[in-house]
mmCIF file of C-alpha atoms in Angstrom:
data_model
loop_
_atom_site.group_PDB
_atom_site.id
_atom_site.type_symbol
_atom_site.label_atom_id
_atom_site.label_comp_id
_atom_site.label_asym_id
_atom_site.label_seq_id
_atom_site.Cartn_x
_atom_site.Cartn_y
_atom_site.Cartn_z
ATOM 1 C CA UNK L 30 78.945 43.593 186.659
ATOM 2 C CA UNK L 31 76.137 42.530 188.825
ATOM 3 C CA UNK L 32 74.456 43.722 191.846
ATOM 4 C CA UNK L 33 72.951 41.853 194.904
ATOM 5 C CA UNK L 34 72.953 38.402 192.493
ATOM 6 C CA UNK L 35 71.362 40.598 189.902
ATOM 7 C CA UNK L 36 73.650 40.859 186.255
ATOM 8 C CA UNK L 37 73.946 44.385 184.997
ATOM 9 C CA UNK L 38 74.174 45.067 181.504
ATOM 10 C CA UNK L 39 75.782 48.328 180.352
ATOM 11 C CA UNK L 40 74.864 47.438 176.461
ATOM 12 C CA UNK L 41 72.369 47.129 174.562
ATOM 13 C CA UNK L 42 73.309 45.653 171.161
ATOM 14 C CA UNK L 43 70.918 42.820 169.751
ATOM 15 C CA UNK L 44 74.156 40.444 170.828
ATOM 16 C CA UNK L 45 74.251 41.294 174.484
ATOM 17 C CA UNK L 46 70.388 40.919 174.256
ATOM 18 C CA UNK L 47 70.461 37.815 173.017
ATOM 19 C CA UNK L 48 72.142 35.855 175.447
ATOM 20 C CA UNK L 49 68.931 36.223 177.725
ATOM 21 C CA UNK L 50 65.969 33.766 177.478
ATOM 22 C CA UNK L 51 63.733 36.882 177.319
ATOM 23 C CA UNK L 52 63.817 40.431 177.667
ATOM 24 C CA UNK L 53 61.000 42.102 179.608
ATOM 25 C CA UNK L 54 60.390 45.756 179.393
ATOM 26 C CA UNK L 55 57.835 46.544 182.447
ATOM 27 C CA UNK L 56 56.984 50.227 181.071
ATOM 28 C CA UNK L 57 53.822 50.916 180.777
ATOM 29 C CA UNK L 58 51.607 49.350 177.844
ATOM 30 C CA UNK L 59 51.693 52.837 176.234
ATOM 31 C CA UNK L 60 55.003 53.547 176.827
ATOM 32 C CA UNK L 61 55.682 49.715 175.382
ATOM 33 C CA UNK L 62 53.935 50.574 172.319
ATOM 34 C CA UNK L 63 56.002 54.221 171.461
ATOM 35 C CA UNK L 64 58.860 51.824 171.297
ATOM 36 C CA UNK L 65 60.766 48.778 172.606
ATOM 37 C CA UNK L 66 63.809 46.400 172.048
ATOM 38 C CA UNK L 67 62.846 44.126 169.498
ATOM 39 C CA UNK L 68 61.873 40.967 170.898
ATOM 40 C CA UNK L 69 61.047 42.545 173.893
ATOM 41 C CA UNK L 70 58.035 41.231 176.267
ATOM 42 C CA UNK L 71 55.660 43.692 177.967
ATOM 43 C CA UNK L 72 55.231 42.968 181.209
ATOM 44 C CA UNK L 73 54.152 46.289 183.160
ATOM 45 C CA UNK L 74 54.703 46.856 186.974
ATOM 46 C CA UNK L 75 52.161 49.290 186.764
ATOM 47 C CA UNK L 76 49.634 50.060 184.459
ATOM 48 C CA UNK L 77 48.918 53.332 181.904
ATOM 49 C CA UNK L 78 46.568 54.840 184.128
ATOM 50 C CA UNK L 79 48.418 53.721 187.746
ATOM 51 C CA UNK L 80 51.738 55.278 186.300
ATOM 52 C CA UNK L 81 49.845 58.927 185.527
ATOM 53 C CA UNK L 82 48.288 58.311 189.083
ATOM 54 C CA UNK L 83 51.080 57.731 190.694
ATOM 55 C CA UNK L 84 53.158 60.449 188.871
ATOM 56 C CA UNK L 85 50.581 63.275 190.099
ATOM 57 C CA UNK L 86 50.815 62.505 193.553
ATOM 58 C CA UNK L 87 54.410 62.399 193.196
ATOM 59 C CA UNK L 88 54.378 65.996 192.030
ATOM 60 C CA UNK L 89 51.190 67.706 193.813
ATOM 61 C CA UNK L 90 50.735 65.983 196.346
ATOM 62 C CA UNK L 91 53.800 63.305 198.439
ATOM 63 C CA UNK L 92 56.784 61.508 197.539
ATOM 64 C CA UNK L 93 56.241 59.263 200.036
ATOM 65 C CA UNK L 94 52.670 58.468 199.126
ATOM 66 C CA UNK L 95 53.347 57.922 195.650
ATOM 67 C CA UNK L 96 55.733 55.655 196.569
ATOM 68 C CA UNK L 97 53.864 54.161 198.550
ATOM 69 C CA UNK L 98 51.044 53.655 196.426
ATOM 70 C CA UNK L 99 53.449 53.081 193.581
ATOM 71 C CA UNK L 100 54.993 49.866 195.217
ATOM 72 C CA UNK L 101 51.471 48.306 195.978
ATOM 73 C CA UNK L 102 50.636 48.303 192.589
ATOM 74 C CA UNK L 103 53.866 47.290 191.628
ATOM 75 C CA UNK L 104 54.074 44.156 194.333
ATOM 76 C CA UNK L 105 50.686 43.035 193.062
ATOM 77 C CA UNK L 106 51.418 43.546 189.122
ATOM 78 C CA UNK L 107 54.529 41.047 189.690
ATOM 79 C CA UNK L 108 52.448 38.809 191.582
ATOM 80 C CA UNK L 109 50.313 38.731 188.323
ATOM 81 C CA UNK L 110 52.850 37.758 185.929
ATOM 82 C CA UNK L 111 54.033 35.385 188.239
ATOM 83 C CA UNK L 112 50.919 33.160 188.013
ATOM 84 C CA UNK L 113 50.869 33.871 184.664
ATOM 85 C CA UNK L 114 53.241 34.851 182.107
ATOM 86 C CA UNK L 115 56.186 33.683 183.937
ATOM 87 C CA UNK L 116 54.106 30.669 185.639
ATOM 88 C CA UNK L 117 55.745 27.726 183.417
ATOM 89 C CA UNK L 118 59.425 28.933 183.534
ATOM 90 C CA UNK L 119 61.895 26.857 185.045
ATOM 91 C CA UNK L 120 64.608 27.016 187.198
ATOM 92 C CA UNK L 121 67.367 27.801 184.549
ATOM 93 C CA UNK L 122 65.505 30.675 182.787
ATOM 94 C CA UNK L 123 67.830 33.646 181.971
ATOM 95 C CA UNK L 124 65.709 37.294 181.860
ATOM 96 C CA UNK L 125 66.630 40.827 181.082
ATOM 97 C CA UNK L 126 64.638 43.564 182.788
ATOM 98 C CA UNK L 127 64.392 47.159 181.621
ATOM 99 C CA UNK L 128 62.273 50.129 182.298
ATOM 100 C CA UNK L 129 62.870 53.714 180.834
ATOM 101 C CA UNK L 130 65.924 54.421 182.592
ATOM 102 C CA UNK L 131 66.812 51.298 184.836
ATOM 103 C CA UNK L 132 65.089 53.167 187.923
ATOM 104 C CA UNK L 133 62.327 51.683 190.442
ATOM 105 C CA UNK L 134 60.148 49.789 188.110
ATOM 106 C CA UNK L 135 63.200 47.888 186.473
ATOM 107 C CA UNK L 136 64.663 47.446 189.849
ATOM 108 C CA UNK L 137 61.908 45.949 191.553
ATOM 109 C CA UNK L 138 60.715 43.357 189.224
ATOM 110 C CA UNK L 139 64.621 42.562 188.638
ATOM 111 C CA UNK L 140 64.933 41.916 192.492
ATOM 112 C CA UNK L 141 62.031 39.664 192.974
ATOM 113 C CA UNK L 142 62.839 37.247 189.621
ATOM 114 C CA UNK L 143 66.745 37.371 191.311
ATOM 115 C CA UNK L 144 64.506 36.063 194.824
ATOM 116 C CA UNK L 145 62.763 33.657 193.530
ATOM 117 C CA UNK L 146 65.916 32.132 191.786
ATOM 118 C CA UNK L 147 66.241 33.349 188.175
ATOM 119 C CA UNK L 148 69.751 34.479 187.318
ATOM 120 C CA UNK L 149 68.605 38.092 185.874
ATOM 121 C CA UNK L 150 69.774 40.777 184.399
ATOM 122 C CA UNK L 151 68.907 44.558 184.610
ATOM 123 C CA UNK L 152 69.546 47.046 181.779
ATOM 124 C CA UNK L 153 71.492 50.422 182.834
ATOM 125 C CA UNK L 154 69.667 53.118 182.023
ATOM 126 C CA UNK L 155 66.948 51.286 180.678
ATOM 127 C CA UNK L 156 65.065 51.980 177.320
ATOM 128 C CA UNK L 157 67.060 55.198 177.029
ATOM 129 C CA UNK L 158 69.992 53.190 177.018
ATOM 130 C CA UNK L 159 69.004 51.220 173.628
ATOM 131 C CA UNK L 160 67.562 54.645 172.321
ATOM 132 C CA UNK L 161 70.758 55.456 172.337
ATOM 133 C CA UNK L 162 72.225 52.627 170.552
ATOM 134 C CA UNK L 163 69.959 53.219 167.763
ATOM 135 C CA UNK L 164 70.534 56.730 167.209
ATOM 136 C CA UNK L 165 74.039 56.185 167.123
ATOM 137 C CA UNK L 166 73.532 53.425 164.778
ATOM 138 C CA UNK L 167 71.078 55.248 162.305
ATOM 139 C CA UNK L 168 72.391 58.668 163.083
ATOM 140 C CA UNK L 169 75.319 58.947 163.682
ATOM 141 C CA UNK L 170 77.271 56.375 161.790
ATOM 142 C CA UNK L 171 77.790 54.659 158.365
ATOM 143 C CA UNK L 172 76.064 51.603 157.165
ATOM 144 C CA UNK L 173 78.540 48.810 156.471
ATOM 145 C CA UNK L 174 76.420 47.335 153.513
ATOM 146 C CA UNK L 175 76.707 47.268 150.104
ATOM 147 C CA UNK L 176 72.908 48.692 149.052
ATOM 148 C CA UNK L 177 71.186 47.962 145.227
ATOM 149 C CA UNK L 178 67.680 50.192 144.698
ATOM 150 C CA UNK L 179 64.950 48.627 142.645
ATOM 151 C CA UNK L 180 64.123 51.895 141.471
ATOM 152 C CA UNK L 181 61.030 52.463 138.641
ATOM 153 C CA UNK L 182 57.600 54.631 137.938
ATOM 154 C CA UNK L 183 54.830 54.343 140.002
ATOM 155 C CA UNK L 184 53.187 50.974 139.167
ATOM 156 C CA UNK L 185 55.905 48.879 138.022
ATOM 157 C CA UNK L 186 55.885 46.258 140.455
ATOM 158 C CA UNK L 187 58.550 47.015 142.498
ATOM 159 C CA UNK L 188 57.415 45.387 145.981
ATOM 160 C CA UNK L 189 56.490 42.460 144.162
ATOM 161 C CA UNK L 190 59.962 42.349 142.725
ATOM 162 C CA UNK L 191 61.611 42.608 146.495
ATOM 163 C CA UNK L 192 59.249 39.833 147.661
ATOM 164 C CA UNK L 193 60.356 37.470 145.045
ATOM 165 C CA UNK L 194 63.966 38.443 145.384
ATOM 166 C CA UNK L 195 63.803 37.183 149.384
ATOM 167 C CA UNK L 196 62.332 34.380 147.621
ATOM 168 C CA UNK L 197 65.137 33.508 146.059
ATOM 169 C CA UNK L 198 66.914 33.872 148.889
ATOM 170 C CA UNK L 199 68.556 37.197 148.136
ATOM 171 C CA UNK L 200 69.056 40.109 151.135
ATOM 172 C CA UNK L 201 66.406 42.573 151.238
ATOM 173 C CA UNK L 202 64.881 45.148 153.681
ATOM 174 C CA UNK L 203 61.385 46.026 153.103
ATOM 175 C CA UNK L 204 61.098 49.283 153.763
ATOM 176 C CA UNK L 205 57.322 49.770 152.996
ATOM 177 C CA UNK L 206 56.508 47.034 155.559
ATOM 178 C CA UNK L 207 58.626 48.140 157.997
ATOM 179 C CA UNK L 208 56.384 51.586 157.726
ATOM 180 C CA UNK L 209 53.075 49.966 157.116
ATOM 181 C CA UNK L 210 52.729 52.530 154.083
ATOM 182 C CA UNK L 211 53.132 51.412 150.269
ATOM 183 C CA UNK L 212 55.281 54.655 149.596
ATOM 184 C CA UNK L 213 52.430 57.048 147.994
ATOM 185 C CA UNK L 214 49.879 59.451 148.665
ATOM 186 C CA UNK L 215 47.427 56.306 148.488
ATOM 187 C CA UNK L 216 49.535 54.105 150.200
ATOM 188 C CA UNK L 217 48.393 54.112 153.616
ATOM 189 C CA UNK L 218 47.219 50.736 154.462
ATOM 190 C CA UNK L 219 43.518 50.001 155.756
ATOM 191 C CA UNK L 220 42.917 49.156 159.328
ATOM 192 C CA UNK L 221 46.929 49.380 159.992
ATOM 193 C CA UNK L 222 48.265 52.776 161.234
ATOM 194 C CA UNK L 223 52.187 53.226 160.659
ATOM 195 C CA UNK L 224 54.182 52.498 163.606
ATOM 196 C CA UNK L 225 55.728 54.807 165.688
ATOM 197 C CA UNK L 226 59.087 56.196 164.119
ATOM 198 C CA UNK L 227 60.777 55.193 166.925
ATOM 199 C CA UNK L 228 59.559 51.751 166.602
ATOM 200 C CA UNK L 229 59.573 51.644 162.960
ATOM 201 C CA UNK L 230 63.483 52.554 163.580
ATOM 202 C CA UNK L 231 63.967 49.775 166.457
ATOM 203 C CA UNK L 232 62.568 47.403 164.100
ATOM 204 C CA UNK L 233 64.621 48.623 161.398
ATOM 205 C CA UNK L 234 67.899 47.881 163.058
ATOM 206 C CA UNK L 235 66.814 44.460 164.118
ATOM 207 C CA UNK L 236 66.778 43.936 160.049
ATOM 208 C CA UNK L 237 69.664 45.126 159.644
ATOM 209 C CA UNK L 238 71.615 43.898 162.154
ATOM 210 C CA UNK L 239 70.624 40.704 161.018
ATOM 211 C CA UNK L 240 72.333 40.958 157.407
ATOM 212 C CA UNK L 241 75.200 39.637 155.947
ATOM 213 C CA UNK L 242 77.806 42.771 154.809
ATOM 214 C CA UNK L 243 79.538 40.439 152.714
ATOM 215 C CA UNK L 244 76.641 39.983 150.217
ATOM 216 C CA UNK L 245 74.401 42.658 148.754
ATOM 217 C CA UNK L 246 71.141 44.303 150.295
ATOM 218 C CA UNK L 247 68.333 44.868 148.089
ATOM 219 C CA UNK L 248 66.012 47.589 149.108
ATOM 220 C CA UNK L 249 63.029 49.835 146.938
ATOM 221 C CA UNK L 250 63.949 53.094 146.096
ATOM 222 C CA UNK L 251 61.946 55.750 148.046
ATOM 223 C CA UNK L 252 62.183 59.056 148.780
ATOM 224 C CA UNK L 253 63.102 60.366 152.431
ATOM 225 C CA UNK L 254 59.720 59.788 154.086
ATOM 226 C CA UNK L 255 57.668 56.598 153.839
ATOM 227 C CA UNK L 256 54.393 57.578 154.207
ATOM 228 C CA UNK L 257 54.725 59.601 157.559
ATOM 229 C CA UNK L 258 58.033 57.814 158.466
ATOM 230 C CA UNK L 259 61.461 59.323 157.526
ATOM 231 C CA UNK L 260 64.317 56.888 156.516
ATOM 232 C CA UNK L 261 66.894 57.530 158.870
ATOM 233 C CA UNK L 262 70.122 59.662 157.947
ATOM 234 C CA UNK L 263 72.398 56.417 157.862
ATOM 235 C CA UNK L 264 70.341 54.653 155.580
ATOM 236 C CA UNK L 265 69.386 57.347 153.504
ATOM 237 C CA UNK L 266 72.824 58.313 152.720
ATOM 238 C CA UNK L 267 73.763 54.614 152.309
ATOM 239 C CA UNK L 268 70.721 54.446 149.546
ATOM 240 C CA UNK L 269 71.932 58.073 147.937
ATOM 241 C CA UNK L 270 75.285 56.038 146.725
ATOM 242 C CA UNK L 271 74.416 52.556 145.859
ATOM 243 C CA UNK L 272 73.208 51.311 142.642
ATOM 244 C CA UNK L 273 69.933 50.673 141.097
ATOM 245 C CA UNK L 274 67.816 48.457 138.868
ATOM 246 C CA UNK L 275 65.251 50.227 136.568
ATOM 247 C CA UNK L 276 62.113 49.115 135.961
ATOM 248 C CA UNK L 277 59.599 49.878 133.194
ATOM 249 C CA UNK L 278 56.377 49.076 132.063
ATOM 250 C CA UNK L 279 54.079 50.816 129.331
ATOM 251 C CA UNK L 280 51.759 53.606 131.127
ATOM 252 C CA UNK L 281 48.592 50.718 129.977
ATOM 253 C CA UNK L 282 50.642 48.319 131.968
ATOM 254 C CA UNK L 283 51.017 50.674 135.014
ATOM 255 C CA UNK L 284 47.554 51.881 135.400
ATOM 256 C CA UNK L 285 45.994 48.423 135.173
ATOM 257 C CA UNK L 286 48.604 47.038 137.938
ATOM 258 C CA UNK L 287 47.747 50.221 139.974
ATOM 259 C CA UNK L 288 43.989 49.380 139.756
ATOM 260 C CA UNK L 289 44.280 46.047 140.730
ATOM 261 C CA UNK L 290 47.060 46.508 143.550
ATOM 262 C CA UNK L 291 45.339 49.456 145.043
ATOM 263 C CA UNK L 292 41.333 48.188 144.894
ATOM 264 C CA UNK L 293 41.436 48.604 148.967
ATOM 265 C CA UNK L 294 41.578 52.566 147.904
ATOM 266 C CA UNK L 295 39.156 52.233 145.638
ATOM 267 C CA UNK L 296 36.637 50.253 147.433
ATOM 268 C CA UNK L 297 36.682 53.133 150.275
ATOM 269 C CA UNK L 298 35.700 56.305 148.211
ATOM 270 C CA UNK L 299 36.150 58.297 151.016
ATOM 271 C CA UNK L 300 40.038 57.832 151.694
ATOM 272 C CA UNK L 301 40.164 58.339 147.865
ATOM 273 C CA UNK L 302 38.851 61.696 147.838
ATOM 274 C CA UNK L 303 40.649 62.659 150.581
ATOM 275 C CA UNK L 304 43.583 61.328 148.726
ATOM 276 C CA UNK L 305 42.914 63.046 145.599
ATOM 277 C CA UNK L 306 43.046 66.743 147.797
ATOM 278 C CA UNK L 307 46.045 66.073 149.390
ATOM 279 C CA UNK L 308 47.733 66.285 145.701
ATOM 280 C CA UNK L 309 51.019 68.586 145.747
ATOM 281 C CA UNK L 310 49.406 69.777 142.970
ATOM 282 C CA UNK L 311 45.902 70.764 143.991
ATOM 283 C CA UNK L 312 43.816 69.891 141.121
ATOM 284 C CA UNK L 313 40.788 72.349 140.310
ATOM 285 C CA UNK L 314 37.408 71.788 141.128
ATOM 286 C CA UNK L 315 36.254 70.415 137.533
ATOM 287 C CA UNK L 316 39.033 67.421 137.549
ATOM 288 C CA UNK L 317 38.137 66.439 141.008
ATOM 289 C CA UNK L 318 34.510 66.244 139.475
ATOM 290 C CA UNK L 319 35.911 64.486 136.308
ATOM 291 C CA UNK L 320 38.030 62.230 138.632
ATOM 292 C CA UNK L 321 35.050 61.407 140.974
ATOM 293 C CA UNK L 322 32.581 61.060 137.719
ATOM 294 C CA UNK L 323 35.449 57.990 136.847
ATOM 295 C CA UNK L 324 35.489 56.550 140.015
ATOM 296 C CA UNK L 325 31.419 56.303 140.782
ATOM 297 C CA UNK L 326 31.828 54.460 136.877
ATOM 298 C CA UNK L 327 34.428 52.010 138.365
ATOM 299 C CA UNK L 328 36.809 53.354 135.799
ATOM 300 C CA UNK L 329 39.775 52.809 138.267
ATOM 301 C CA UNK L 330 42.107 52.550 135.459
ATOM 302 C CA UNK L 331 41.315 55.894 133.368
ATOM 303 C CA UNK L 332 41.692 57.129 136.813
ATOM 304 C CA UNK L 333 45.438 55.622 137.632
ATOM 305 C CA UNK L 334 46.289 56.995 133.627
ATOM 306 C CA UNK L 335 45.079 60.622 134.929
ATOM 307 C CA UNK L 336 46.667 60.761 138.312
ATOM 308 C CA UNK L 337 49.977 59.075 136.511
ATOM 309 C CA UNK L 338 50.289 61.782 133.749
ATOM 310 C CA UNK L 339 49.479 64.801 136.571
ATOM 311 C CA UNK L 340 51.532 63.647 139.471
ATOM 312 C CA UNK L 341 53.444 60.325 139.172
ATOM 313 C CA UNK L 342 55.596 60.552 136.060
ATOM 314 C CA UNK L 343 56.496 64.086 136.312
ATOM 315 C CA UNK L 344 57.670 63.945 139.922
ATOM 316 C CA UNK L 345 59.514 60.515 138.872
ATOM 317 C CA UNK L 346 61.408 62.413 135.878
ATOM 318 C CA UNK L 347 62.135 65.736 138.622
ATOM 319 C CA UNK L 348 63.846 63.307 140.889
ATOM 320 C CA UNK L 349 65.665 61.254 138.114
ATOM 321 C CA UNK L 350 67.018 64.666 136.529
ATOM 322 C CA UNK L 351 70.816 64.558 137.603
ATOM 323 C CA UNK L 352 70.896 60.951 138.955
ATOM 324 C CA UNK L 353 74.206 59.849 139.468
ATOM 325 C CA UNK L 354 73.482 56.333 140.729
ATOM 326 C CA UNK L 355 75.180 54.092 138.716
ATOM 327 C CA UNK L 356 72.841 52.052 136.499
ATOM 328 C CA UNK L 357 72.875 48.210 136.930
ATOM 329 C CA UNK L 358 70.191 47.679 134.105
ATOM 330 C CA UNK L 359 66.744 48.300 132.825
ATOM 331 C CA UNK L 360 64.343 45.695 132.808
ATOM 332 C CA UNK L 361 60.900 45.879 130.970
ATOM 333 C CA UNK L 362 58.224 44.112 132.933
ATOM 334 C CA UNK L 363 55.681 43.601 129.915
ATOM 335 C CA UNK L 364 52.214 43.463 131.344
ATOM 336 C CA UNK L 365 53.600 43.449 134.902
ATOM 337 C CA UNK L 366 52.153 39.574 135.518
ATOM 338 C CA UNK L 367 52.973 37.172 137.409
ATOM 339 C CA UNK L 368 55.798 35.528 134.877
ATOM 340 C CA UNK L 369 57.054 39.597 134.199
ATOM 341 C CA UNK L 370 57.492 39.930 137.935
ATOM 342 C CA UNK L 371 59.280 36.392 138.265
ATOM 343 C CA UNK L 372 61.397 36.822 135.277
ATOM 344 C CA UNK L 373 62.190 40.436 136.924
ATOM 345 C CA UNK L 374 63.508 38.776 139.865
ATOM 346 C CA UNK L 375 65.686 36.103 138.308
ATOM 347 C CA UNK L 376 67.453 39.099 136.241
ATOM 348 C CA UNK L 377 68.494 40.358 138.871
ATOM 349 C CA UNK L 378 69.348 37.929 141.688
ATOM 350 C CA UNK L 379 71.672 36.364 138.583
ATOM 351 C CA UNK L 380 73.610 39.725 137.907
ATOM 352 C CA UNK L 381 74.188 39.889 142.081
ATOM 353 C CA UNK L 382 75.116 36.293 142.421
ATOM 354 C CA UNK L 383 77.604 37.277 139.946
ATOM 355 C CA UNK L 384 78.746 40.458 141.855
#
């Protein structure tokens, strides 16, 4: 359907996106950064703080004024990306333009591209309208992929296994990178905040819209929250039923991989204590003194043993009690080096090759 030589675009599946040369979402930078489409340019008509200007004169003061004002700011913002982002496009280019619900904003930078001779596109409704699409996707519905966990303790190399698995060319999703968090109470990651939900969910999709359903999809096995960041409902469920790899590794093994893979944590000895309270198990005041007494030693090692034999293994054998994932094998990773992790990975992308 299309409008005044303007394309309207009722979906919002990665497909129907990608028939565009670029998809601009003019929302607001924060608004941008909540959540967008994947792939999705920023290009704002007006500005964090001219939005929340605009918005209270719109409600205290005059519709008409905050229009007003609204389409100055708008009229020069375009001008802007004019003479700059859009500056070297030609006369073929093919955009998309959404705001949060297809409304002014979208509207207005949609008819000026259309003047100056782009064949654009506007997206109904807007954000809201690929919200949508994504809840129904990781809400509502049912996966169609065949899962496989790479399930294990605490410290058995499990990322490292996924990473050499796309290596070889086999389907994962990394779920820990998705959420910026390595999946434990010390795995948030210096410097890098988690993403929004909403735009660790966007960003989820685009994996897995991306996937073969033919072939398998190898993904780590974690609980229901990453970090901050809950798995959605579809995937969960999905990961509740497939099967898993087990890996294992002596609790020597373990500790020294844990001390080597988590020396960010240990370098910063305040997110470690703070780490250390947040426990489910609060430990008392004479282990946090033993515990601190190991780290001002550098005895990051004793101190992955402790925390493994308190917290790690026990909650690992509560949520294996009952498991009725069927088992595709148990694979000892040695010292957990380089050649255990490799030889980990060919295991495995053999047995699903032959699948």
């Amino acid at each position: 359907m299309s409008l005044s030589g303007i394309e309207i675009l009722e979906t919002a599946d990665l497909k129907s996106l990608a028939v565009f040369d670029a998809v601009i979402d003019v929302r607001s930078p924060g608004e941008f950064a909540e959540d967008h489409a994947p792939g999705a340019v920023n290009l704002p008509v007006l500005t964090d703080a001219e939005r929340a200007e605009v918005g209270t004169i719109y409600v205290q003061e005059s519709r008409f004024r905050a229009r007003r004002i609204g389409a100055a700011y708008i009229a020069r913002n375009v001008a802007r990306h004019l003479e700059t982002a859009l500056a070297d496009r030609q006369g073929s280019f093919r955009p998309l333009v959404y705001c949060w619900r297809g409304g002014q904003r979208s509207n207005a930078m949609a008819t000026i591209l259309s003047q100056v001779g782009w064949r654009t596109g506007l997206l109904a409704g807007g954000y809201k309208t690929w919200r949508r699409h994504v809840t129904a996707r990781l809400y509502d519905g049912a996966l169609p992929l065949r899962l496989v966990l790479i399930d294990g303790g605490t410290g058995t190399g499990k990322t490292e296994v996924l990473v050499r698995l796309a290596e070889r060319g086999v389907q994962v999703v990394d779920l820990e990178g998705l959420a910026a968090h390595r999946g434990s109470l010390f795995g948030a990651l210096a410097g890098q905040p988690q993403p929004p939900q909403k735009l660790f969910e966007s960003r989820l999709l685009a994996i897995l819209d991306g996937l073969d359903p033919a072939r398998p999809v190898v993904v780590e096995a974690e609980s229901s929250k990453i970090g901050e960041r809950m798995t959605p409902p579809a995937l969960w469920q999905a990961m509740t039923r497939a099967g898993r790899f087990e890996l294992t590794a002596s609790p020597q093994a373990r500790a020294r991989y844990l001390a080597r893979t988590y020396s960010d944590i240990s370098r910063d000895r305040p997110a470690l204590d703070e780490a250390l309270r947040r426990l489910p198990t609060p430990p008392g005041r004479k282990r946090l003194e033993a515990w601190g007494q190991l780290a001002d030693a550098g005895a990051f090692e004793a101190l992955a043993l402790a925390l493994m034999e308190l917290h790690y293994d026990p909650a690992y054998r509560r949520s294996s009690r009952g498991e009725t994932r069927a088992s595709l094998g148990v694979i000892d990773l040695g010292e957990i080096a380089p050649a255990d992790l490799d030889r980990a990975a060919d295991m495995i992308a053999a047995r699903l090759a032959d699948a």
